[in-house]
XYZ file of C-alpha atoms in Angstrom:
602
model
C 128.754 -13.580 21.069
C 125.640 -11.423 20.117
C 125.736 -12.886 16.444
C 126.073 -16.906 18.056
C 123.293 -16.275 20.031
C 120.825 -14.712 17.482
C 121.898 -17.482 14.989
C 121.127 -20.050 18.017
C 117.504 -18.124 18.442
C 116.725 -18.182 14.743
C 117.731 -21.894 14.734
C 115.727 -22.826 17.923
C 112.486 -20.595 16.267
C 112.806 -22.918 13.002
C 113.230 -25.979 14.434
C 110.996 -26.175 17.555
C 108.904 -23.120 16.936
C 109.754 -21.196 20.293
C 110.062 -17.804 20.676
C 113.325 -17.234 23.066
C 113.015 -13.274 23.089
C 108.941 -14.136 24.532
C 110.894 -15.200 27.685
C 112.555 -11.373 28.134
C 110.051 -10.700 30.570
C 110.267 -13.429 32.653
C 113.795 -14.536 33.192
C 115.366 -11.693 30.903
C 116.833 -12.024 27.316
C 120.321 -13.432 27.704
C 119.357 -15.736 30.627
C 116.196 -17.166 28.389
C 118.708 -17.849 25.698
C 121.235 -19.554 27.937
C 118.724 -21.430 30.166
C 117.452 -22.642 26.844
C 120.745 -23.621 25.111
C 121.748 -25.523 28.042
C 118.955 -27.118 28.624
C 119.028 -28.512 24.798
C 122.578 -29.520 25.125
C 122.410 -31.831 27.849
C 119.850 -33.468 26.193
C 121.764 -34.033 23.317
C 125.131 -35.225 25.385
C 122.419 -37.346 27.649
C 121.645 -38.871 24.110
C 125.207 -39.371 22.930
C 126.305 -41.043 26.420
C 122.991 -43.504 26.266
C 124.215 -44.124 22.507
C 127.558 -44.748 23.424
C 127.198 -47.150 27.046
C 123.779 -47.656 27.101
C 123.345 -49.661 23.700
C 123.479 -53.706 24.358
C 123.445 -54.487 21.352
C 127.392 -56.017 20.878
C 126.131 -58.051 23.655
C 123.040 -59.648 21.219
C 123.441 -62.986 20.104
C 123.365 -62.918 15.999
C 120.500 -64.803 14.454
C 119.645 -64.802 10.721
C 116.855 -63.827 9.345
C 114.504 -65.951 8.749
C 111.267 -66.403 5.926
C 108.070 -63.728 6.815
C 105.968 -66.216 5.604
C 102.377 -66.864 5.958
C 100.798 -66.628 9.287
C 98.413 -69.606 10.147
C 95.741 -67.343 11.185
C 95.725 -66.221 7.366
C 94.958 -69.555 6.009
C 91.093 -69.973 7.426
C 88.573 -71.407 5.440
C 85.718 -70.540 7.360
C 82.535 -67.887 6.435
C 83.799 -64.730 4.461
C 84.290 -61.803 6.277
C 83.785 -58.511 4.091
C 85.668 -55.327 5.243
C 83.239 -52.347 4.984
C 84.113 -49.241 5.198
C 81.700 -47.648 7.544
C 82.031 -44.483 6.858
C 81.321 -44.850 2.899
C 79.682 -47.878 2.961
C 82.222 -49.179 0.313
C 83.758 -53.055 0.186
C 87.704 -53.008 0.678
C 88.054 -56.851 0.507
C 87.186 -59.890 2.111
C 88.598 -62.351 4.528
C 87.856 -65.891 5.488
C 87.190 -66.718 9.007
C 89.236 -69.241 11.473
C 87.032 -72.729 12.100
C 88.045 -73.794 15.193
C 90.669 -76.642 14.124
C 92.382 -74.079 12.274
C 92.354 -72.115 15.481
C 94.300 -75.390 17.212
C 96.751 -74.714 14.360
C 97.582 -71.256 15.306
C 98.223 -72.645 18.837
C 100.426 -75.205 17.624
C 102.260 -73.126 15.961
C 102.392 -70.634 18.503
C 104.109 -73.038 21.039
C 106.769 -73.616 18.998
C 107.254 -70.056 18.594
C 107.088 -69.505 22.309
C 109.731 -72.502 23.313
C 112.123 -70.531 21.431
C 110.875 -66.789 22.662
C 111.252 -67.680 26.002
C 114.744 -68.474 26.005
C 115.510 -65.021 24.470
C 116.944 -62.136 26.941
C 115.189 -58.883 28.054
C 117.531 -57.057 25.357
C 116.546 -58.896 22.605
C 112.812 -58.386 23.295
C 113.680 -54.699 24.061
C 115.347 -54.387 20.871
C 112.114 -56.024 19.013
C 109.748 -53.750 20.782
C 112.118 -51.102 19.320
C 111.539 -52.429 16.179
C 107.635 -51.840 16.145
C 108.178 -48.243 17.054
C 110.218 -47.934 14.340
C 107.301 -49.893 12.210
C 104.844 -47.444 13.802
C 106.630 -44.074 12.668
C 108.015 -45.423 9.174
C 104.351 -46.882 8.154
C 102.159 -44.484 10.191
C 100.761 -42.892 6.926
C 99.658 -46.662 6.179
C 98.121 -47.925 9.287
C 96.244 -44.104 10.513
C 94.643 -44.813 7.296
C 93.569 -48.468 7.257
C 92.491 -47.618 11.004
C 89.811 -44.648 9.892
C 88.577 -47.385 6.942
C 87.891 -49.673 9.409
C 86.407 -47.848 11.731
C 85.298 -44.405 10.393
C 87.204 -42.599 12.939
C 89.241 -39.700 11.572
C 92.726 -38.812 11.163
C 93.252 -36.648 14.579
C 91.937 -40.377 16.681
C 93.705 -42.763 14.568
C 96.892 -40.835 15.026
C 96.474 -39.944 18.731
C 94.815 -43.151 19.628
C 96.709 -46.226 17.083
C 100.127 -44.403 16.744
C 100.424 -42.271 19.911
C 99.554 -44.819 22.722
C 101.324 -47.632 21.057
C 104.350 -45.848 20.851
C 104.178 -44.922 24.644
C 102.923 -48.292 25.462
C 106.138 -50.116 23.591
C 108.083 -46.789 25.534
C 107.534 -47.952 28.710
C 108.123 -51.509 28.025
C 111.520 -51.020 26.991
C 112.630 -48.713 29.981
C 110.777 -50.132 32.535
C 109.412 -53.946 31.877
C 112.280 -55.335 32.888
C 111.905 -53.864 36.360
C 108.570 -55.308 36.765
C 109.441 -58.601 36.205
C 112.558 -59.210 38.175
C 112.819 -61.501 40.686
C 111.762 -60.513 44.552
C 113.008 -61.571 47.314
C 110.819 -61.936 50.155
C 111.226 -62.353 54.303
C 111.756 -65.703 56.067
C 110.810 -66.048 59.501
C 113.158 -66.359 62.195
C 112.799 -70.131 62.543
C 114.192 -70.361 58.847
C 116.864 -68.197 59.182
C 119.196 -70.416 57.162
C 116.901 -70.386 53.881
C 116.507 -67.570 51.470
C 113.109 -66.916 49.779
C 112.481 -65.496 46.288
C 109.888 -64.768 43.579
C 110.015 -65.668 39.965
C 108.119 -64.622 36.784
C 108.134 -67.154 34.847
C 106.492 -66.859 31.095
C 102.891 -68.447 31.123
C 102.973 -69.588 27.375
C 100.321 -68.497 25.205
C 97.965 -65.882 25.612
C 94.633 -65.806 23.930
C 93.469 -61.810 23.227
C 90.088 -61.240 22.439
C 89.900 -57.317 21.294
C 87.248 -54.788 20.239
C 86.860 -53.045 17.124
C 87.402 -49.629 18.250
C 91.053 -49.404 18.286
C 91.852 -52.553 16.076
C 95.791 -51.461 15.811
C 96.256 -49.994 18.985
C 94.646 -52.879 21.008
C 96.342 -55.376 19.137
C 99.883 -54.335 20.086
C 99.418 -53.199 23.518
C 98.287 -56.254 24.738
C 100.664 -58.431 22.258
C 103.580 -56.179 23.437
C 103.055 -56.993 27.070
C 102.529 -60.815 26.315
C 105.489 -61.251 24.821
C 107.733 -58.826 26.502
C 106.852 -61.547 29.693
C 107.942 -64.078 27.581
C 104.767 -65.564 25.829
C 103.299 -65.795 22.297
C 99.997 -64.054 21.817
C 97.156 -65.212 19.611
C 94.660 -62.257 19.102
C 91.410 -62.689 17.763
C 90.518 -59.130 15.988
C 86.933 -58.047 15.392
C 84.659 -58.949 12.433
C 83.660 -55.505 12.193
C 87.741 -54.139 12.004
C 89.137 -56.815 10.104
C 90.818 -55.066 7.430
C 93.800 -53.680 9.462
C 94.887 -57.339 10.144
C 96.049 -57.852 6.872
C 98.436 -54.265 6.914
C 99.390 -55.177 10.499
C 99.843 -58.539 10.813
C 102.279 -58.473 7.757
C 104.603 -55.878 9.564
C 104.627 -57.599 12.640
C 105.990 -60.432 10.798
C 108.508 -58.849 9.045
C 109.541 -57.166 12.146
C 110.329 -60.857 13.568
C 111.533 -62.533 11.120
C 114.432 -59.870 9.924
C 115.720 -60.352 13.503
C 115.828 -63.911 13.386
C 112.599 -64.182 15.654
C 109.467 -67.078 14.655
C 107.222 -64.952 13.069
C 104.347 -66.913 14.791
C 105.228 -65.530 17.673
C 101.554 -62.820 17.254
C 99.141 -64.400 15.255
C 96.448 -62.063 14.567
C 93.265 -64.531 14.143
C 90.057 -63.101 11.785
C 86.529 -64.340 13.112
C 82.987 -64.377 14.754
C 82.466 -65.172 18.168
C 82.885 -68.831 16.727
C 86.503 -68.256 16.272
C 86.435 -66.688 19.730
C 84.896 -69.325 21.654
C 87.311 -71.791 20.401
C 90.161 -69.519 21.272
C 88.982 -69.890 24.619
C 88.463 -72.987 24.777
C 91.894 -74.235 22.806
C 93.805 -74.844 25.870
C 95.688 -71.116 25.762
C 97.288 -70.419 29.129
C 95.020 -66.975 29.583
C 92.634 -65.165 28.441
C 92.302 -61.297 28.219
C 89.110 -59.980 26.929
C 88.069 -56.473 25.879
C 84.263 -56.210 25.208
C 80.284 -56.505 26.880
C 79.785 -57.400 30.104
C 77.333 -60.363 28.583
C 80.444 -61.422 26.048
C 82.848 -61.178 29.070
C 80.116 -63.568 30.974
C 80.101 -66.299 28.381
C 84.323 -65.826 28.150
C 84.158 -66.774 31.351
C 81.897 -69.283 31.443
C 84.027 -71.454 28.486
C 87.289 -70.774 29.942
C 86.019 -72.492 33.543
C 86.199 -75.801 31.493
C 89.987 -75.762 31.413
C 90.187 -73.868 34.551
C 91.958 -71.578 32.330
C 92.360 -67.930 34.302
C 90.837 -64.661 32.352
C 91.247 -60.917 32.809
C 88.075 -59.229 31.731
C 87.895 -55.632 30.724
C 84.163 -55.128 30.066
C 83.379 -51.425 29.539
C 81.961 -48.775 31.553
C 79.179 -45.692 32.376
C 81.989 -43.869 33.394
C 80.944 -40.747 35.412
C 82.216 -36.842 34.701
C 81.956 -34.942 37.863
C 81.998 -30.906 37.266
C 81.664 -28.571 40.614
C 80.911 -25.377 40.625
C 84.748 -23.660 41.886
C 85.830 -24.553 37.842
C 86.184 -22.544 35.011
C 83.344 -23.520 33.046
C 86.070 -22.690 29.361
C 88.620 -25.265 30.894
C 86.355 -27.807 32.025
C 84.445 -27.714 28.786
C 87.880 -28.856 26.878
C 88.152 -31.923 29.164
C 84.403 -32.856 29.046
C 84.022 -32.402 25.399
C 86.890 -34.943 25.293
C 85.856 -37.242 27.236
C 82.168 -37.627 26.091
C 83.214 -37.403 22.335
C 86.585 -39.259 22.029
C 86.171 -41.517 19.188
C 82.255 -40.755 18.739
C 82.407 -42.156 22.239
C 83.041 -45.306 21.366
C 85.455 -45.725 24.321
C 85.717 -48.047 27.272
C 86.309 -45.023 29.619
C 83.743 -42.633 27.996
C 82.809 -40.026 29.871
C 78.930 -41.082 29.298
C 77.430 -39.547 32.816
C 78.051 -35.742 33.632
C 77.280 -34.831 36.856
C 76.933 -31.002 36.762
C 76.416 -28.458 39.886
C 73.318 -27.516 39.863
C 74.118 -23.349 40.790
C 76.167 -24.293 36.998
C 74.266 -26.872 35.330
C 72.297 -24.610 32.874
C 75.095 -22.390 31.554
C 77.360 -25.579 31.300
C 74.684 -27.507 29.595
C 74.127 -24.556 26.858
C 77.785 -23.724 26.043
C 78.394 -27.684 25.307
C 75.664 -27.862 23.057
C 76.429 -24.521 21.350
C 80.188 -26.411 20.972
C 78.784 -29.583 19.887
C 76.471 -28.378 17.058
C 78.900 -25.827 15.778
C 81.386 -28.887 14.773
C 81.275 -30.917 11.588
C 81.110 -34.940 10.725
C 81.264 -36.794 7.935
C 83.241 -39.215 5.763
C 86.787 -38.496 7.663
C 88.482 -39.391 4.222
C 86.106 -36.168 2.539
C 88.364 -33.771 4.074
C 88.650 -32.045 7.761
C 85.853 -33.016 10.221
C 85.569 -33.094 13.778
C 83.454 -36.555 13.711
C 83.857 -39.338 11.437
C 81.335 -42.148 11.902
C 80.688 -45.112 13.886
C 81.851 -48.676 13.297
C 79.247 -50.715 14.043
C 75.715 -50.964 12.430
C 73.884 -52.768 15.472
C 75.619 -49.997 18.135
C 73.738 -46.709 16.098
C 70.443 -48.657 16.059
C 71.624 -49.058 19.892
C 72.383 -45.383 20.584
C 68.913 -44.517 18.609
C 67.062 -46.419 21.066
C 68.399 -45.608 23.730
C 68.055 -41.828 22.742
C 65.013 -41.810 21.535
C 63.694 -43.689 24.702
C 65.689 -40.702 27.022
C 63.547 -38.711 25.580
C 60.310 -40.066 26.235
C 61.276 -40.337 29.870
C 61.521 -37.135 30.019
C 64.963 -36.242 29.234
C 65.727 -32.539 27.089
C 67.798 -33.041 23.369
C 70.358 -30.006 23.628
C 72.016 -31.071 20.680
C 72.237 -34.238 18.001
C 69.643 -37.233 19.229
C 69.415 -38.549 15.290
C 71.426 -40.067 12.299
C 72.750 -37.119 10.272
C 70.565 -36.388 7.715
C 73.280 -35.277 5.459
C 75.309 -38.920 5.015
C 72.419 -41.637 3.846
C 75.410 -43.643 3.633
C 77.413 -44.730 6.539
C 76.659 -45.102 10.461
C 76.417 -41.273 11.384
C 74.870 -40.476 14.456
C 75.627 -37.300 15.253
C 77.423 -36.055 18.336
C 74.299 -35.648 20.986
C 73.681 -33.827 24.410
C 70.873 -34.577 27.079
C 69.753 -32.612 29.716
C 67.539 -33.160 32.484
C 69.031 -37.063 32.474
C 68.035 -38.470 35.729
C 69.266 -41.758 37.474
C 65.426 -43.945 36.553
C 66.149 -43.485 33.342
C 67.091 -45.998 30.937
C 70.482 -43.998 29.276
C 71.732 -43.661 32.558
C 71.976 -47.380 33.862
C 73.082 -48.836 30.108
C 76.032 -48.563 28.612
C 75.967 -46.571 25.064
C 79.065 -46.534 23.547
C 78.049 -43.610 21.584
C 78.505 -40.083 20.961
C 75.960 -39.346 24.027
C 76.823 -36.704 26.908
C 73.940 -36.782 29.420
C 73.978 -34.666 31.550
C 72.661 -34.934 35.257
C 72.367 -32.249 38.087
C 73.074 -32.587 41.798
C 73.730 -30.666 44.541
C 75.437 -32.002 47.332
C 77.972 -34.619 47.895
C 75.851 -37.364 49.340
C 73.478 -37.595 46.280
C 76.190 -37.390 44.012
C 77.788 -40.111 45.281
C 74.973 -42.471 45.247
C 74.118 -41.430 41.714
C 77.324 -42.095 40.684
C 77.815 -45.853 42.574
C 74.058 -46.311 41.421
C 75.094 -48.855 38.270
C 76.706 -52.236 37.385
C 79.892 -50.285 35.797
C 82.581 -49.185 38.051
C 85.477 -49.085 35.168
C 86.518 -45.469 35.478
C 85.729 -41.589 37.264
C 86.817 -37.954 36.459
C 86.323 -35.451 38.932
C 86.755 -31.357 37.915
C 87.174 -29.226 41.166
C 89.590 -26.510 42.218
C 88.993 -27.804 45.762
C 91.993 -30.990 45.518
C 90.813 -32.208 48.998
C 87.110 -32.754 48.009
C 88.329 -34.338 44.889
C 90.139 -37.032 47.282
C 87.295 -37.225 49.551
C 84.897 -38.256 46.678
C 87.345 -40.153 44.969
C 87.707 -42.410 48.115
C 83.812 -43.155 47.805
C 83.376 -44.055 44.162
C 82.807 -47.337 43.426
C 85.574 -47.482 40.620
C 88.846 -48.854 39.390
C 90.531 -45.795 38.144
C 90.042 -42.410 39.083
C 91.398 -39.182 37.408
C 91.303 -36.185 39.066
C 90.761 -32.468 36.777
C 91.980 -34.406 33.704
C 89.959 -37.085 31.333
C 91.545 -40.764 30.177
C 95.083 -39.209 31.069
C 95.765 -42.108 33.605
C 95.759 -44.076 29.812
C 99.056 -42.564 29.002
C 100.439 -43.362 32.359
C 101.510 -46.783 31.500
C 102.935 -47.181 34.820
C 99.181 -47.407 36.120
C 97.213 -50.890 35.911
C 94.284 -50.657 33.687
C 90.795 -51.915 34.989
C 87.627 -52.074 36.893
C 85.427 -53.367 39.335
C 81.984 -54.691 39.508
C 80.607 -55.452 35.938
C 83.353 -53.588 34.272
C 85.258 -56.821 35.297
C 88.608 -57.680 37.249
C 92.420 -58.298 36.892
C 94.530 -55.188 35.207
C 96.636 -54.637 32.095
C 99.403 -52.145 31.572
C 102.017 -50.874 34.346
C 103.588 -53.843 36.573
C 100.952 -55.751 37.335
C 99.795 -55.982 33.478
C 102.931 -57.938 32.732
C 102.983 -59.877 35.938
C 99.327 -60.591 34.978
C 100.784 -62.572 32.069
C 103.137 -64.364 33.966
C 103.266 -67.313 36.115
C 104.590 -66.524 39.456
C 107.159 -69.438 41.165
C 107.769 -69.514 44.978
C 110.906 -70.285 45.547
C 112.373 -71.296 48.658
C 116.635 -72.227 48.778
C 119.629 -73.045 51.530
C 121.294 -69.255 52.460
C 124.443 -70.282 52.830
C 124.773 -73.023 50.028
C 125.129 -75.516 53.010
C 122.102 -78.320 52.975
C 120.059 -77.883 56.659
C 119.911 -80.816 58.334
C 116.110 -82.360 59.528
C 116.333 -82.114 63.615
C 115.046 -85.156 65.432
C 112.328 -82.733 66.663
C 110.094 -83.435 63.280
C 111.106 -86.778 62.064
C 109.356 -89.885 62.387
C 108.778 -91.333 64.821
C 107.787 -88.377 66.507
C 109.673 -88.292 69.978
C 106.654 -87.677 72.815
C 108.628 -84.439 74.244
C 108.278 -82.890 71.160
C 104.564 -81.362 71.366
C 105.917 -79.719 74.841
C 109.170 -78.158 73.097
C 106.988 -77.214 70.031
C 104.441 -75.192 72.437
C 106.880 -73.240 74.202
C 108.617 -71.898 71.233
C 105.481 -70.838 69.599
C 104.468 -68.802 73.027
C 108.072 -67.467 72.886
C 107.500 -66.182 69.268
C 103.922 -65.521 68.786
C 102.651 -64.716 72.534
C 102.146 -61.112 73.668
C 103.469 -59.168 76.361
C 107.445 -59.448 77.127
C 107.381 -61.546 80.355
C 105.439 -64.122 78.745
C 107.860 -64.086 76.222
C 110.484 -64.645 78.339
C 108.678 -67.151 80.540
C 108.333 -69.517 77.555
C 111.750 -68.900 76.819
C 113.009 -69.829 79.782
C 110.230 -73.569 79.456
C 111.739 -73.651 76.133
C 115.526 -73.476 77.034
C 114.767 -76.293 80.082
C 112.726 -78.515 77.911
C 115.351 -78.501 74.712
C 118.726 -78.921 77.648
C 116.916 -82.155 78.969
C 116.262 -83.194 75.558
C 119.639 -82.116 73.196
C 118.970 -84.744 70.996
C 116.050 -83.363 69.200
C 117.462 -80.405 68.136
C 120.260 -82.177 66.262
């Protein structure tokens, strides 16, 4: 027994990396080893008896495969778009824009796609969204790398935030979709007691996606994902400045559909300017969902109201980092760090507004400077660095004005403020942290989507809050206490649409969460339930109980009978009035009225 379990230690060390004899202490050696080897095994039986019941695929219709072909969104003939890599400034190819005829192509084709989608089964879309994690994990050398040369971003984001969050989004899909879209049944009132009520979710058709350029893989299936999942076709028009993933991804998509039989029309991925995007919108697609500025999301609007066609806008944030004074300053630092300087800050949900104690705003604001300018950037394809570059040239000349101009208003440079004088080539601004940011200043009311922590003192609850409700943004909120309660009681007073408490953009990750904001970060949610529903088109329907056709009393035909006003009365008192003797005064009017008149109740 001794020699099993030492061979079942050394395996467990090799393969997993833990240590079972570190447990000794705690739960004792044997027990550790046991607790540990059971624990493994009925994961693996859990595995085998999913394998084994829980696979529906005998119960899959077969379908051949069909051509990958050529997507219509790859046949534009509009302006050239040239792929830059941002980071080196070098040219990786060029791709010609959608005019917006073509764009009525892609929709065409889409609907033909979707006529056939929508007839497919949860399984079969479960088994497809299978298919792209598999696509993810077989090619994620491939598309981690043609995400950091479209972006600059390094290897650490492009794994954690293309390959990482689309695998968990296309995770929850699978196990829990279907859920969300089932049909509900819902109450009848008492004087319909015969019918039964329900509600459907039916697909809309075709969903336009407008996306960003800072996640240009992630963004594109997370949305697609959802939109077809609820039975739709997507067409997603990708960023001119993260253009050159589309031709890596939108090939694998393809081939993903088409080997199981699928249109591979279904996504179109569709290369343009805001040209291209306005004529998305205005193509006659079902519904818009738009990821960008809150002037963008404004003129989105504006075209879709021609078609009455509905929109979700997610429009960015000044997301706010609260930090009392009960934290440890080490553990806090990890999640602020994080949440200021997650992808250069070139995130929705930045953290860009840290509201700091004031008893420890100065040794907070010197240990995240000391961490910021100890760390390294540069070309993320040079070797190890902590910061690649940004993606777009117009945002650095943005965060330099904006930085520059915090600084004349008074505000302290702790760390950064300036393009790094080390890479001429490239959009490097490096990592930067102001102190002594106050609410009149410029930084603090616009939205940088930079690698800018500012940092802002306060001292009691009341301030804070009105500090923190004092812009247009209300998209998302971190609060760092050890005090849970005060955490709850702040939380209820921020003017936001998500809120994360000792923890930064983990909510993200909770797919079972909607995703949005308020205010000028814009309305209507994607992910969790409501995300698919979102793309859906809800159907009331109402239907006999009992299978048996209820008759029409005389009471509401034509012509109407002149007792039935009295008899109409008295049954509303008897169901709506207060108080039981009323109730059972209009009962007894009711009861006379309908025995003198039988007839009308037949």
């Amino acid at each position: 027994m001794d020699q099993f379990i030492n061979k079942f230690e050394e395996s467990v060390q090799s393969t997993f990396g833990v240590d079972v004899k570190a447990y000794d202490e705690i739960v004792g050696y044997k027990n550790a080893t046991f607790y540990l080897s059971w624990a493994l095994s009925t994961i693996i039986a859990f595995m085998v008896v999913r394998w084994l019941f829980g696979s529906s695929s005998a119960r899959l219709p077969k379908r051949e495969a069909r051509p990958v072909g050529v997507s219509p969104a790859s046949k534009g003939t509009g302006p050239t778009i040239e792929c830059v890599n941002p980071a080196t400034g070098k040219l990786m190819g060029t791709v010609k824009a959608l005019k917006a005829d073509e764009v009525k192509q892609t929709l065409e084709a889409a609907r033909i796609a979707q006529a056939e989608w929508a007839e497919t089964s949860f399984a079969e879309r479960k088994q497809v969204l299978q298919d792209f994690i598999d696509m993810f994990i077989k090619y994620e050398k491939e598309i981690v790398e043609s995400s950091m040369r479209d972006t600059g971003k390094t290897r650490f984001e492009a794994t954690f935030g293309e390959i990482l969050t689309s695998c968990e989004k296309l995770r929850y899909l699978i196990n829990y979709g279907e859920d969300a879209l089932k049909t509900q049944k819902r109450r009848v009132p008492m004087l319909m007691g015969t019918k039964s009520a329900r509600l459907e979710y039916h697909p809309l058709g075709v969903i336009g996606i407008i996306i960003p350029w800072n996640y240009p893989v992630h963004s594109i299936i997370s949305a697609a994902a959802a939109a077809i999942f609820s039975g739709n076709a997507a067409l997603v028009k990708v960023s001119e400045w993260s253009t050159y993933s589309k031709v890596l991804f939108e090939q694998l998509i393809r081939e993903v559909l088409a080997k199981r039989g699928h249109n591979p029309d279904l996504i179109q991925l569709l290369p343009g300017m805001g040209e291209t995007g306005e004529a998305l919108v205005r193509s006659g697609v079902d519904k818009i969902l738009f990821i960008g500025s809150p002037a963008t999301g404004k003129r989105v609007m504006k075209a879709a109201s021609d078609n009455l066609t509905p929109v979700i806008l997610e429009l960015g944030g000044k997301d706010p980092m609260i930090v009392f004074d009960d934290v440890d300053l080490d553990w806090a630092m990890g999640i602020v760090q994080r949440g200021c300087f997650i992808n250069l800050g070139q995130n929705c949900i930045s953290s860009e507004r840290v509201f700091v104690h004031e008893r420890v705003y100065d040794k907070f604001a010197k240990s995240l400077a000391d961490l910021i300018n100890s760390l390294k950037q540069g070309p993320p394809e040079s070797g190890q660095v902590d910061f690649g570059s940004m993606t777009m040239p117009a945002q650095v000349d943005k965060v330099e004005h904006l930085v520059n101009t915090a600084i004349k208003e008074g505000a302290k440079c702790l760390a950064g403020g300036k393009r790094h004088p080390e890479h001429k080539v490239g959009h490097f601004f490096m990592p930067t942290v102001l102190a002594n940011v106050t609410e009149k200043m410029t930084i603090f009311n616009e939205e940088a989507f930079g690698p800018v922590a500012t940092l802002v003192k306060f001292s009691n609850e009341d301030d804070l809050v009105r500090m923190v409700n004092g812009t247009a943004f209300g998209l998302g909120c971190s609060i760092l206490t050890s005090d849970l309660a005060r955490a709850e009681r702040i939380g209820k007073r921020v003017q936001t649409g998500m809120l994360t408490i000792n923890d930064y953009g983990a909510s993200y990750l909770v797919q079972d969460l909607p995703f949005g904001g308020c205010k000028e970060s814009g309305f209507g949610r994607f992910n969790g339930p409501e995300g698919l529903r979102g793309f859906s088109r809800e159907v009331s329907v109402l239907t006999d109980r009992f299978g048996i056709k209820t008759p029409v009393p005389r009471l509401i035909r034509y012509p109407i009978d002149p007792a039935a006003v009295g008899i109409i009365r008295q049954a509303i008192f008897m169901i709506y009035q207060a108080g039981v003797f009323n109730k059972i005064r209009a009962a007894i009017s009711f009861t006379s009225q309908a025995i003198r008149n039988p007839k009308l109740l037949m």
